[in-house]
PDB file of N, CA and C in Angstrom:
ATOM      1  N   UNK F   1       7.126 -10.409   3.801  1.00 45.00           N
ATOM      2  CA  UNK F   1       7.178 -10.807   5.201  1.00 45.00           C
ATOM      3  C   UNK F   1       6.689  -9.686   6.108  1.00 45.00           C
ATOM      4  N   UNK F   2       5.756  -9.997   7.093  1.00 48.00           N
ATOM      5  CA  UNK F   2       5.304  -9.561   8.188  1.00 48.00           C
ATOM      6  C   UNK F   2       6.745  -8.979   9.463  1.00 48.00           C
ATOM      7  N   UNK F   3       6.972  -8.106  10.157  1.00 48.00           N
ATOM      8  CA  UNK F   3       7.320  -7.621  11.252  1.00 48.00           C
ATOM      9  C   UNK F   3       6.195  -8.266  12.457  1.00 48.00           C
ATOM     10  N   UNK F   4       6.005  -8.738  13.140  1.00 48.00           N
ATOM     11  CA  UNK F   4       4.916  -9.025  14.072  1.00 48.00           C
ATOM     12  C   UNK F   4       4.967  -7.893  15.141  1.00 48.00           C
ATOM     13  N   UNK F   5       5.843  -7.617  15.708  1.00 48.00           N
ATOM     14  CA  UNK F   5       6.561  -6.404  16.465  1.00 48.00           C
ATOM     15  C   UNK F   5       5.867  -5.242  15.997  1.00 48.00           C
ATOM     16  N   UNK F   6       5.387  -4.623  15.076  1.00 50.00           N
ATOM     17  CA  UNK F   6       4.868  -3.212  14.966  1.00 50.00           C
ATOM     18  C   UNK F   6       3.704  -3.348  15.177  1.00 50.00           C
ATOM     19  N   UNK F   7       3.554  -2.005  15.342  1.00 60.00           N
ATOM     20  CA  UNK F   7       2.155  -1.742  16.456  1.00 60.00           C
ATOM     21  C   UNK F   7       0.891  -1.353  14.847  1.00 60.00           C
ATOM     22  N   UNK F   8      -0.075  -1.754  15.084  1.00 78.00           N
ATOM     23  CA  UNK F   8      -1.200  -0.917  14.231  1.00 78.00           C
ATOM     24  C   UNK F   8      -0.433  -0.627  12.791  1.00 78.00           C
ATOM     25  N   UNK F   9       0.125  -1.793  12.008  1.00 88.00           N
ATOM     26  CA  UNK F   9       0.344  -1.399  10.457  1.00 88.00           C
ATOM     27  C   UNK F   9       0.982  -2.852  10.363  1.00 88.00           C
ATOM     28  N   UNK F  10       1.353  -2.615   8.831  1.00 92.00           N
ATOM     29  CA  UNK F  10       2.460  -3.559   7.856  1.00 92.00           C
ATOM     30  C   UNK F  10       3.692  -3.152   8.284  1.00 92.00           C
ATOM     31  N   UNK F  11       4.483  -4.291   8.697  1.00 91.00           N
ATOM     32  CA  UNK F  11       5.906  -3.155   8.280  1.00 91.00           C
ATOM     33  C   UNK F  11       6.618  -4.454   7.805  1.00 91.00           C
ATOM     34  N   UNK F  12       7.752  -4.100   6.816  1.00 93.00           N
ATOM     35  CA  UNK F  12       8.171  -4.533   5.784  1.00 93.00           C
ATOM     36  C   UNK F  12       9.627  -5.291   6.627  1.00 93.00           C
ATOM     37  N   UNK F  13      10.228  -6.420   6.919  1.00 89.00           N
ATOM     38  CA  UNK F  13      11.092  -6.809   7.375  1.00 89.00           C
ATOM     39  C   UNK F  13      12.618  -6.194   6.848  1.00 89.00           C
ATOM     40  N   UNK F  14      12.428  -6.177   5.600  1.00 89.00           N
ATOM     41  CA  UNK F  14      13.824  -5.455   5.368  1.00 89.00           C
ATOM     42  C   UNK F  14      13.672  -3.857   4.440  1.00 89.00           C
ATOM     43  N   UNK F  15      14.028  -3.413   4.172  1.00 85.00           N
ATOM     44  CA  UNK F  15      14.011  -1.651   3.427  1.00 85.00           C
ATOM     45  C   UNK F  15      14.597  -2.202   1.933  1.00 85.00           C
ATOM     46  N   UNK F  16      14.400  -2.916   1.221  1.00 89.00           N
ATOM     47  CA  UNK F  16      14.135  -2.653  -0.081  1.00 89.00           C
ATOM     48  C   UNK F  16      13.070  -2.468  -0.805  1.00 89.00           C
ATOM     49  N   UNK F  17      13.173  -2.313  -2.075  1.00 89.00           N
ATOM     50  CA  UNK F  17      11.751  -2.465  -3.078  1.00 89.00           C
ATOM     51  C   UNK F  17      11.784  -3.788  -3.047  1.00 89.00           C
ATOM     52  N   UNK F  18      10.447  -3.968  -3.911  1.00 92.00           N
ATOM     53  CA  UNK F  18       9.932  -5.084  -4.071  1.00 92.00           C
ATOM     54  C   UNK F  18       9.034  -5.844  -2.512  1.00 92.00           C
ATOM     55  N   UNK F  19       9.246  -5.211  -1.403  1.00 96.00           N
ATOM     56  CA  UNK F  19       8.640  -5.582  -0.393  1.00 96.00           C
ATOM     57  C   UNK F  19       6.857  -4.993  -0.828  1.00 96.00           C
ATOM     58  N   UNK F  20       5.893  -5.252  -0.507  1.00 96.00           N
ATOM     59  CA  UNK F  20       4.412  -5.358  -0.583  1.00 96.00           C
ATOM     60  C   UNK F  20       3.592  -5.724   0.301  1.00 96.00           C
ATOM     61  N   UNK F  21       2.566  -5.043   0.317  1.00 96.00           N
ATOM     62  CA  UNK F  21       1.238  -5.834   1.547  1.00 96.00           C
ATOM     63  C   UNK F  21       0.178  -6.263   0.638  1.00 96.00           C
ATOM     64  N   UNK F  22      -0.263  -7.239   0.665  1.00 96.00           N
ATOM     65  CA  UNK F  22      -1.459  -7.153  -0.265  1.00 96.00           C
ATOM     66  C   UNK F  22      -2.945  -7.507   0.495  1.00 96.00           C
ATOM     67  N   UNK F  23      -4.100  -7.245   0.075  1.00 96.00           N
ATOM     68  CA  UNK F  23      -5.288  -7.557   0.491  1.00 96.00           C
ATOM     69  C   UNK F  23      -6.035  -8.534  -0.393  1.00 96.00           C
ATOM     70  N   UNK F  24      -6.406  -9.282  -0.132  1.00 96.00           N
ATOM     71  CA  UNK F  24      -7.212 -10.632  -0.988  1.00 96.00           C
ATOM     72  C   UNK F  24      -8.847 -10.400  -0.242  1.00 96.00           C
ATOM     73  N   UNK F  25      -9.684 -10.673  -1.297  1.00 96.00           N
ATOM     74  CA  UNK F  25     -11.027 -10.911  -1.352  1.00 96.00           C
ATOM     75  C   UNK F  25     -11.373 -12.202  -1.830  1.00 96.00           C
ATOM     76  N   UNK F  26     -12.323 -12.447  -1.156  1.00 95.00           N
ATOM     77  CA  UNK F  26     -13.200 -14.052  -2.008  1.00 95.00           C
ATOM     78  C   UNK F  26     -13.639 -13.599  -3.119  1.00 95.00           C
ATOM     79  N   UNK F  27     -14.207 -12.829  -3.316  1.00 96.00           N
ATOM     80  CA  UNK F  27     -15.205 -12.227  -4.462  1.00 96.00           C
ATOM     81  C   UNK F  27     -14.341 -10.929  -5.252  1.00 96.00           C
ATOM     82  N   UNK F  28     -14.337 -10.821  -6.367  1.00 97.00           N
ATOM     83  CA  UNK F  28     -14.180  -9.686  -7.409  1.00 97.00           C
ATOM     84  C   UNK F  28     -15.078  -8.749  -6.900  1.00 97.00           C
ATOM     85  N   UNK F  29     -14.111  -7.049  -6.577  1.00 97.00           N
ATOM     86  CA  UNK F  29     -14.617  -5.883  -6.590  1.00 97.00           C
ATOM     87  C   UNK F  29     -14.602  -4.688  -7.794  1.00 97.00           C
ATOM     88  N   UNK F  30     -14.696  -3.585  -7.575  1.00 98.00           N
ATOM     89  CA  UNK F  30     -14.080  -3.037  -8.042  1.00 98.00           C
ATOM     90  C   UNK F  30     -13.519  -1.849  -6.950  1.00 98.00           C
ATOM     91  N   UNK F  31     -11.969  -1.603  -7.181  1.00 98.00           N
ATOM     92  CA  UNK F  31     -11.469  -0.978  -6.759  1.00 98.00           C
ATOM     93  C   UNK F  31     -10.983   0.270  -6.876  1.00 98.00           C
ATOM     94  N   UNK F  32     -11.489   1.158  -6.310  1.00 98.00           N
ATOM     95  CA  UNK F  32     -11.552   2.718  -6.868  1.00 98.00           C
ATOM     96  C   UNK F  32     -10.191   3.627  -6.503  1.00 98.00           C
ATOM     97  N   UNK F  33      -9.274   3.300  -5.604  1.00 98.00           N
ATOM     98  CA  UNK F  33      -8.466   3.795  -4.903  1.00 98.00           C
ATOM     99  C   UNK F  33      -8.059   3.296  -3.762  1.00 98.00           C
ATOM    100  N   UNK F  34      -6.941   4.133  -3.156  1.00 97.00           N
ATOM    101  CA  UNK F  34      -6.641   3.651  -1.441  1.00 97.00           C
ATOM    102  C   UNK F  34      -6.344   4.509  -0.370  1.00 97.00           C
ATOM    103  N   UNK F  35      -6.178   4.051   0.917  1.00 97.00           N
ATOM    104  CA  UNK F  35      -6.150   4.835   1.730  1.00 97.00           C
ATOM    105  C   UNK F  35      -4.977   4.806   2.821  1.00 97.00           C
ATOM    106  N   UNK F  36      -4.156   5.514   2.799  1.00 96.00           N
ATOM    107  CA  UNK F  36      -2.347   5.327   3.566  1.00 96.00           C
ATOM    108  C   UNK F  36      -2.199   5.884   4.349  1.00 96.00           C
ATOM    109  N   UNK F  37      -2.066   5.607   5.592  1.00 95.00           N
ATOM    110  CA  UNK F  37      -1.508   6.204   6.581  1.00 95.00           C
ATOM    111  C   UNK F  37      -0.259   5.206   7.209  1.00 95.00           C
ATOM    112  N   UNK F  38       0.950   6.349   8.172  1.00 94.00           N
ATOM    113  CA  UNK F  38       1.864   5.528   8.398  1.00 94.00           C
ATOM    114  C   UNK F  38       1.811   4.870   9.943  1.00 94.00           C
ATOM    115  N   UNK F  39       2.481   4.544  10.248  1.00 91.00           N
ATOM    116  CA  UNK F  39       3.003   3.365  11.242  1.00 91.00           C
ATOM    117  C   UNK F  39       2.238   4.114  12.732  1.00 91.00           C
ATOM    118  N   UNK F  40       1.695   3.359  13.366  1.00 84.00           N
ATOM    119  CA  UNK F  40       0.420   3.988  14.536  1.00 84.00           C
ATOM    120  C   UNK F  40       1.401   3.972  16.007  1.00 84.00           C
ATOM    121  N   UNK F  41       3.016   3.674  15.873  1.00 80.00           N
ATOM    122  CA  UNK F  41       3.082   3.668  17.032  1.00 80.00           C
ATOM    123  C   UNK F  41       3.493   5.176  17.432  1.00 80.00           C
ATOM    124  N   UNK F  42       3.525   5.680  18.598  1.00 73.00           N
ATOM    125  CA  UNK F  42       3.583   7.260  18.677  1.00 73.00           C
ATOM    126  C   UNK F  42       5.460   7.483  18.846  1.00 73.00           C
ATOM    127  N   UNK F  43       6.124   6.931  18.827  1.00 82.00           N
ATOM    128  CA  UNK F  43       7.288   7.183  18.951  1.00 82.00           C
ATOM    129  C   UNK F  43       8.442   6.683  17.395  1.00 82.00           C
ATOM    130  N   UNK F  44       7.709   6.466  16.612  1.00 85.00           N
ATOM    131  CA  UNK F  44       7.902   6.212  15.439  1.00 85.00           C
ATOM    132  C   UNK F  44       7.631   6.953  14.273  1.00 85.00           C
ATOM    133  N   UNK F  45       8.474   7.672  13.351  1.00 92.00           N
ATOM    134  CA  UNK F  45       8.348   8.386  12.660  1.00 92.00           C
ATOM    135  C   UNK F  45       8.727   7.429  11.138  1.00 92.00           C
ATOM    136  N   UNK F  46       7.754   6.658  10.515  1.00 94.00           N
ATOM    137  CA  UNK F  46       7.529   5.742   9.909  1.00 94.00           C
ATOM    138  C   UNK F  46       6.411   5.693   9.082  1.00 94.00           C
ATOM    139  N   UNK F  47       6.773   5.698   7.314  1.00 96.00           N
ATOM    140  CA  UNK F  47       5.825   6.312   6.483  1.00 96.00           C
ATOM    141  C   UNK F  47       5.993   5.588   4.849  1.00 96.00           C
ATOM    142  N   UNK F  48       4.697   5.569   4.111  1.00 97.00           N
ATOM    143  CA  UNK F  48       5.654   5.193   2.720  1.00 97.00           C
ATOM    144  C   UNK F  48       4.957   6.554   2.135  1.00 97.00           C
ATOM    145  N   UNK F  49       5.788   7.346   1.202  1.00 98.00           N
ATOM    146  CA  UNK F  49       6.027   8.380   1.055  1.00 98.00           C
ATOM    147  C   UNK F  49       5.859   8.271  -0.912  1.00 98.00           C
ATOM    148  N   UNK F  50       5.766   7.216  -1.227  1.00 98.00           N
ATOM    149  CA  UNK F  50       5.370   6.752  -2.604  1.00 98.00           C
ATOM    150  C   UNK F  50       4.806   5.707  -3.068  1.00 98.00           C
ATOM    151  N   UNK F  51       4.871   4.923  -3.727  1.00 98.00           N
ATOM    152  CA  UNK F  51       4.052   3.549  -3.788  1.00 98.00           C
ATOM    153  C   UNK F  51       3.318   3.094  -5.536  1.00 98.00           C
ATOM    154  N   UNK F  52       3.515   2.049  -5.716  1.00 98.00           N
ATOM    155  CA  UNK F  52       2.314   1.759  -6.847  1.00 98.00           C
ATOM    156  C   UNK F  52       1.705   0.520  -6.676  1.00 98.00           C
ATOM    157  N   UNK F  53       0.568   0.343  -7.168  1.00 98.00           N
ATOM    158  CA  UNK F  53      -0.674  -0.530  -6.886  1.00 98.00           C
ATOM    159  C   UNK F  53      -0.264  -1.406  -8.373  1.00 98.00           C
ATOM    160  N   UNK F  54      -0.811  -2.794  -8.272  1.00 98.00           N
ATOM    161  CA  UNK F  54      -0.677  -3.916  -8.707  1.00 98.00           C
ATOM    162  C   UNK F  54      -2.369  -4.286  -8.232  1.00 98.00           C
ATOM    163  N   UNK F  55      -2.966  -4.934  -9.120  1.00 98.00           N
ATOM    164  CA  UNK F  55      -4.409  -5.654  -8.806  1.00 98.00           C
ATOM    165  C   UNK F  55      -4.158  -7.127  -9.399  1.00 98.00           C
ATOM    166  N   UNK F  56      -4.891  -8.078  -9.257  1.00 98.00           N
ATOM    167  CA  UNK F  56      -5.300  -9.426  -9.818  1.00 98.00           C
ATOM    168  C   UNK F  56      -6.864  -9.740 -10.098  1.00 98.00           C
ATOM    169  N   UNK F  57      -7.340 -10.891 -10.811  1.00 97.00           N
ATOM    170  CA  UNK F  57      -8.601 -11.171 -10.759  1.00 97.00           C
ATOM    171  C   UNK F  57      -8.312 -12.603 -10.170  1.00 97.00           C
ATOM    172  N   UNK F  58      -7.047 -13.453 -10.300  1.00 95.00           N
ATOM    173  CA  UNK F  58      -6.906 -14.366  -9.662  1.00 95.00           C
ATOM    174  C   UNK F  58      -5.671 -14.454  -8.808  1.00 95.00           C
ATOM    175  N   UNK F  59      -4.910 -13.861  -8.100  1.00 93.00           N
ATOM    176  CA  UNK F  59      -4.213 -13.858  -6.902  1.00 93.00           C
ATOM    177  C   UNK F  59      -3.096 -14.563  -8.056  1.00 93.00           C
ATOM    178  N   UNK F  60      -3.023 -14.744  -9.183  1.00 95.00           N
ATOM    179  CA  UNK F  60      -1.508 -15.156  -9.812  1.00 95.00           C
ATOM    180  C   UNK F  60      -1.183 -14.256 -10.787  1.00 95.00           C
ATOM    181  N   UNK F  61      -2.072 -13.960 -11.719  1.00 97.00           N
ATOM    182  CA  UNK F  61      -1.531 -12.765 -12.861  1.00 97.00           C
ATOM    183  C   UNK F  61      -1.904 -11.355 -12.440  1.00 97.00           C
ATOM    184  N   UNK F  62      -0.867 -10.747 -12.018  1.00 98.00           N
ATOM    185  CA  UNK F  62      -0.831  -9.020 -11.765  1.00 98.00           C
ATOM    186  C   UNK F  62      -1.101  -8.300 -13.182  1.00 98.00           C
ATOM    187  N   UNK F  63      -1.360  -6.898 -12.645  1.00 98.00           N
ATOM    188  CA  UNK F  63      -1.585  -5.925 -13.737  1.00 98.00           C
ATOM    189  C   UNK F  63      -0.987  -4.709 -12.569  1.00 98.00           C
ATOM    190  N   UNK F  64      -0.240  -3.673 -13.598  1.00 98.00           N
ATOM    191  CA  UNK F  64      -0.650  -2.416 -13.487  1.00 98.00           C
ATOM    192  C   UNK F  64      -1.610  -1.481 -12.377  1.00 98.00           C
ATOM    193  N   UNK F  65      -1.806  -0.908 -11.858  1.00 98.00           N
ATOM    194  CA  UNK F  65      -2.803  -0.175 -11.797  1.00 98.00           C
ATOM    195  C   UNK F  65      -2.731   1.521 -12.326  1.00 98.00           C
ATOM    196  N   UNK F  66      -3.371   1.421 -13.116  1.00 98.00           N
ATOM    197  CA  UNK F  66      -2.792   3.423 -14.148  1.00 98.00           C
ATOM    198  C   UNK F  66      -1.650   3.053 -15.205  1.00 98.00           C
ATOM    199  N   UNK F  67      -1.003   1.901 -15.560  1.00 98.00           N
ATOM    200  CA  UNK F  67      -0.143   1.782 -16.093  1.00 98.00           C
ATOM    201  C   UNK F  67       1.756   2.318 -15.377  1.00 98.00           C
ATOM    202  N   UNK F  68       1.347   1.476 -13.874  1.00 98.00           N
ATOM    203  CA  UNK F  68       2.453   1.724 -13.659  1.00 98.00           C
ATOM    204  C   UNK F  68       2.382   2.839 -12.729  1.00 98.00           C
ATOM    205  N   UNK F  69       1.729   3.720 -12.528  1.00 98.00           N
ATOM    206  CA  UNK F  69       1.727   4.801 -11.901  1.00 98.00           C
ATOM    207  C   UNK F  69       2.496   4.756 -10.359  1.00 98.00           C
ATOM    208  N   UNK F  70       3.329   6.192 -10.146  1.00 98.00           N
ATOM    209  CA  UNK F  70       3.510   6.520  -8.706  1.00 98.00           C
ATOM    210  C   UNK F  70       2.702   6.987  -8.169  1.00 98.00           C
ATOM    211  N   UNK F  71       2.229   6.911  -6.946  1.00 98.00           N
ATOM    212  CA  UNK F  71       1.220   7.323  -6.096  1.00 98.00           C
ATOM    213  C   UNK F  71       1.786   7.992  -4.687  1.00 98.00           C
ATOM    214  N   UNK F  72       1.504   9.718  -4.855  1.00 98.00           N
ATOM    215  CA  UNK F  72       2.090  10.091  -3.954  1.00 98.00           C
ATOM    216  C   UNK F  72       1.448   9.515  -2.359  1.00 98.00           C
ATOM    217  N   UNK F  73       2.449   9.205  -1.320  1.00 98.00           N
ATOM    218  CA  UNK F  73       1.308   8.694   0.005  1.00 98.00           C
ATOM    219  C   UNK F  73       1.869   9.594   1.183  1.00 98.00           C
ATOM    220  N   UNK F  74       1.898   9.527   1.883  1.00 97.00           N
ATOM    221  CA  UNK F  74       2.151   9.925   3.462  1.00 97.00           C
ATOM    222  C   UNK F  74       3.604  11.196   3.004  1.00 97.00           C
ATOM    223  N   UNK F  75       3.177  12.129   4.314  1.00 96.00           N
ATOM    224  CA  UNK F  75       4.251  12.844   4.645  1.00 96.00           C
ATOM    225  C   UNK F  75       4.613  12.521   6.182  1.00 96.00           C
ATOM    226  N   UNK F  76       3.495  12.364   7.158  1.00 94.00           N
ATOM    227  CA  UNK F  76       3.658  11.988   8.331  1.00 94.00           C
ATOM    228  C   UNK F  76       3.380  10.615   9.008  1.00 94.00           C
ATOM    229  N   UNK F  77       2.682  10.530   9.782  1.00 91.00           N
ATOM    230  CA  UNK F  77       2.541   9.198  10.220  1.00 91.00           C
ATOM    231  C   UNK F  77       1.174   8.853  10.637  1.00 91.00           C
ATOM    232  N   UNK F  78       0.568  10.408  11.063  1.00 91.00           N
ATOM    233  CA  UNK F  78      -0.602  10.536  11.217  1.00 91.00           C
ATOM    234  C   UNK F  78      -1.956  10.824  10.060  1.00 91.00           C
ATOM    235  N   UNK F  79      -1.741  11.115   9.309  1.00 94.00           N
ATOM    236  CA  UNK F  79      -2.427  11.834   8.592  1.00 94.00           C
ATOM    237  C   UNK F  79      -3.115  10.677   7.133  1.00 94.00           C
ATOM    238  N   UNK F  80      -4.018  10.429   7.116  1.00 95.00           N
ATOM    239  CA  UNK F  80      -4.787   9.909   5.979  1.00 95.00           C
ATOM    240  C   UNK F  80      -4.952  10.569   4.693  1.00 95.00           C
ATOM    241  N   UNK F  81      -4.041   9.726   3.920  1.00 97.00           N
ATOM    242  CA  UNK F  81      -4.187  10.292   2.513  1.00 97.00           C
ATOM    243  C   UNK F  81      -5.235   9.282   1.491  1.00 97.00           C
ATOM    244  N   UNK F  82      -5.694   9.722   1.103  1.00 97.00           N
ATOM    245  CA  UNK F  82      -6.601   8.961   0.335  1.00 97.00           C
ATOM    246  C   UNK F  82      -5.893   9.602  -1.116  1.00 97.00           C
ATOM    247  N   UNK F  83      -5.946   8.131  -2.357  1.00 98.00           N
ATOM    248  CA  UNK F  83      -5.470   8.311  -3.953  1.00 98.00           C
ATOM    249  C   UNK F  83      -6.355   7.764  -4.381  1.00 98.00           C
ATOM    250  N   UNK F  84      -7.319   8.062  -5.505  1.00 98.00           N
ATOM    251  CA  UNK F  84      -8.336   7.519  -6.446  1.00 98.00           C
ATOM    252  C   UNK F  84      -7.731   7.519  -7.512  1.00 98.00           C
ATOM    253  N   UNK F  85      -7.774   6.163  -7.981  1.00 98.00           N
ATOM    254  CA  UNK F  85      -7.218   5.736  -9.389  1.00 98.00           C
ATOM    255  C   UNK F  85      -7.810   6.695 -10.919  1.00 98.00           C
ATOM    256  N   UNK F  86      -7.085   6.781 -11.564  1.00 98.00           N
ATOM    257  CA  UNK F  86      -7.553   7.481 -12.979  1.00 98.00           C
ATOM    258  C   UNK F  86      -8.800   6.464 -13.082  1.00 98.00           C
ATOM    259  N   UNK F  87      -8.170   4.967 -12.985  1.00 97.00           N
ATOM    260  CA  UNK F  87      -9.346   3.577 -14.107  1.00 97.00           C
ATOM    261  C   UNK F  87      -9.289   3.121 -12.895  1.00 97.00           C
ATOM    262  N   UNK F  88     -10.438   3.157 -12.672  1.00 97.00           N
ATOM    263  CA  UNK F  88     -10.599   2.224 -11.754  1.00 97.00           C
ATOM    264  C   UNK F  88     -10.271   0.505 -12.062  1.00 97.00           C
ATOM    265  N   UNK F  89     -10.357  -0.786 -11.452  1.00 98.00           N
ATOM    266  CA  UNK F  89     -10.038  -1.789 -11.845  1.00 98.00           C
ATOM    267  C   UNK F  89     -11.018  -3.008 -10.769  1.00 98.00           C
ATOM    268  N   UNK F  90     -11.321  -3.761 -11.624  1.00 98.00           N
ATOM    269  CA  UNK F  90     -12.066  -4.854 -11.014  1.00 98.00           C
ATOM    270  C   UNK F  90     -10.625  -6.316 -10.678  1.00 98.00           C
ATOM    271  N   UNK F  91     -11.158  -6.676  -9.690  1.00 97.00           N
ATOM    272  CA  UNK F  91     -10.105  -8.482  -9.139  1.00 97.00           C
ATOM    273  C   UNK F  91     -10.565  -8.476  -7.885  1.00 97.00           C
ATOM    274  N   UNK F  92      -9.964  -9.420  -7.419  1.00 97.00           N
ATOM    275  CA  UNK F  92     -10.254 -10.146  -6.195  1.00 97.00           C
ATOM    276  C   UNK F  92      -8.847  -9.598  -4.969  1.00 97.00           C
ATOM    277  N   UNK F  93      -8.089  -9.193  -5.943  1.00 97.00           N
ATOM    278  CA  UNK F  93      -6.594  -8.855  -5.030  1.00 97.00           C
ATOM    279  C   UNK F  93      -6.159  -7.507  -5.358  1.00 97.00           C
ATOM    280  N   UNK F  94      -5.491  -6.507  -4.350  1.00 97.00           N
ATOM    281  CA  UNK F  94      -4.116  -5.790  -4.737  1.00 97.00           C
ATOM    282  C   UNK F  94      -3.084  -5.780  -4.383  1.00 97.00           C
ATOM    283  N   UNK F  95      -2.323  -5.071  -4.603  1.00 98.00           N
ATOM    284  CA  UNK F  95      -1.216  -5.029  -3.562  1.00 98.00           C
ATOM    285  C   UNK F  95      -0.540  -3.059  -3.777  1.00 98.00           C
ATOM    286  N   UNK F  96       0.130  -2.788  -2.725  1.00 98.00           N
ATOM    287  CA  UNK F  96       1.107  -1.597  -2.438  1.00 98.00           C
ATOM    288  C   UNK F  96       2.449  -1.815  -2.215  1.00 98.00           C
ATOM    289  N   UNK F  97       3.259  -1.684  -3.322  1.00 98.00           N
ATOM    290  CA  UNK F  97       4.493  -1.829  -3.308  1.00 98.00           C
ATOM    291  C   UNK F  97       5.065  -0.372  -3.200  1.00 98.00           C
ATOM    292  N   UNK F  98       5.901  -0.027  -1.885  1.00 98.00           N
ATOM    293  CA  UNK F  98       6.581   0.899  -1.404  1.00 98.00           C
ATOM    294  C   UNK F  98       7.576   1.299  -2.814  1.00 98.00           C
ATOM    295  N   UNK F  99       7.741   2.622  -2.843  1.00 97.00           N
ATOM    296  CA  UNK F  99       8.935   3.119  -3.722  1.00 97.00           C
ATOM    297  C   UNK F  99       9.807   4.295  -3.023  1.00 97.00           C
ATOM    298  N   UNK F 100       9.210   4.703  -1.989  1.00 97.00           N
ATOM    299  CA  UNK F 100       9.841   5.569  -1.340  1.00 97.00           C
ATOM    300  C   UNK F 100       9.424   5.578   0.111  1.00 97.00           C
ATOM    301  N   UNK F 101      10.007   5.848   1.136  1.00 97.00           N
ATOM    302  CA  UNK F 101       9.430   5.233   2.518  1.00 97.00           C
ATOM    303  C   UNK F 101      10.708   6.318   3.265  1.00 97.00           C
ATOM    304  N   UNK F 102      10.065   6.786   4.714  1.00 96.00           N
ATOM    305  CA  UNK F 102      10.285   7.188   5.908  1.00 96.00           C
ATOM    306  C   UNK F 102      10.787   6.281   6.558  1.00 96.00           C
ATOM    307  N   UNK F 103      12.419   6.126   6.984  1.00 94.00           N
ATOM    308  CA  UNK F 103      12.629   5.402   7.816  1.00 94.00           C
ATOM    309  C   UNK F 103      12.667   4.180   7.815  1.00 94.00           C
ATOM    310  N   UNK F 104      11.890   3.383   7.728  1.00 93.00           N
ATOM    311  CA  UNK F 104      11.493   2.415   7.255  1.00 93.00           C
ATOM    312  C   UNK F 104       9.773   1.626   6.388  1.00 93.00           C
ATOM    313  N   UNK F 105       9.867   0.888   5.951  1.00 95.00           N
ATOM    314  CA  UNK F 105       8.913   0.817   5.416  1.00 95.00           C
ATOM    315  C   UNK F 105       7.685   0.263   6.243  1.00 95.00           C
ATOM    316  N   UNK F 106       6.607   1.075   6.750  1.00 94.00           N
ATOM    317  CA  UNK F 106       5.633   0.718   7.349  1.00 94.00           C
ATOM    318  C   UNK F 106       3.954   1.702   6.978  1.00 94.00           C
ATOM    319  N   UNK F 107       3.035   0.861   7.085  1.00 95.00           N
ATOM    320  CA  UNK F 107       1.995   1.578   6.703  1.00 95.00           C
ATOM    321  C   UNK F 107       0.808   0.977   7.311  1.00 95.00           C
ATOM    322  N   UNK F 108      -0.362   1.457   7.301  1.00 94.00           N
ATOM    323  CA  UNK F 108      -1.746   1.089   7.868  1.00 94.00           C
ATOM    324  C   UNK F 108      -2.533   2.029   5.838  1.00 94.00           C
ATOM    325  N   UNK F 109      -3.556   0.834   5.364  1.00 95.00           N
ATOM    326  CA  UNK F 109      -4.220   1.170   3.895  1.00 95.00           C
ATOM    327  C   UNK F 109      -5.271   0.729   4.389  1.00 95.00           C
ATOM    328  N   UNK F 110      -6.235   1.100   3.860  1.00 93.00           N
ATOM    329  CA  UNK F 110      -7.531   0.523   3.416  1.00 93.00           C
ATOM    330  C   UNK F 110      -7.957   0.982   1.244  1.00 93.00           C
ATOM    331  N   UNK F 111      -8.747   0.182   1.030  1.00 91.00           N
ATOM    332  CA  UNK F 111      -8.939   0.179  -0.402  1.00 91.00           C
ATOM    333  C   UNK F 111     -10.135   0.200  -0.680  1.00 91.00           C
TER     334      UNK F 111
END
């Protein structure tokens, strides 16, 4: 679930795991990595601070991405971290499932 309320990102309605953003394509890419920054409003100190990637080739069967891997992300709110996968992976979908988060769970990615 969407927050509609936050400014410039995802933010996750409640603070557990298992919350996710995902990005869907028409077409199969391949996906080399991603790009995390946290929550754009300036009075918000709001970050995910860990994370692992999940891909699809059809938006129903997930995989892995690295076998599971943590992916270190954000310390601040400002700052662009970019993670390049060991294997890269071809699908049409991913997703970023938070494992550790600032505050609450909010983020701005590109992939």
């Amino acid at each position: 679930p969407v927050d509609k309320a936050a400014a410039n990102c995802w933010a996750a309605i409640s603070h557990s795991q298992g919350e996710y953003v995902q990005l869907s394509l028409r077409s199969s890419v391949q996906f080399l990595g991603v790009r995390t920054q946290g929550r754009g409003d300036h009075n918000c100190a709001q970050w995910v601070s860990e994370y692992k990637v999940m891909f699809s080739v059809d938006g129903k069967i997930w995989q892995d991405v690295d076998e599971g891997k943590v992916f270190q992300g954000n310390y601040d709110r400002e700052t662009v971290v970019e993670r390049r996968f060991d294997n890269p992976v071809e699908g049409k979908a991913i997703r970023i499932y938070p494992v550790e988060w600032n505050e609450h769970i909010s983020m701005r990615f590109d992939a």
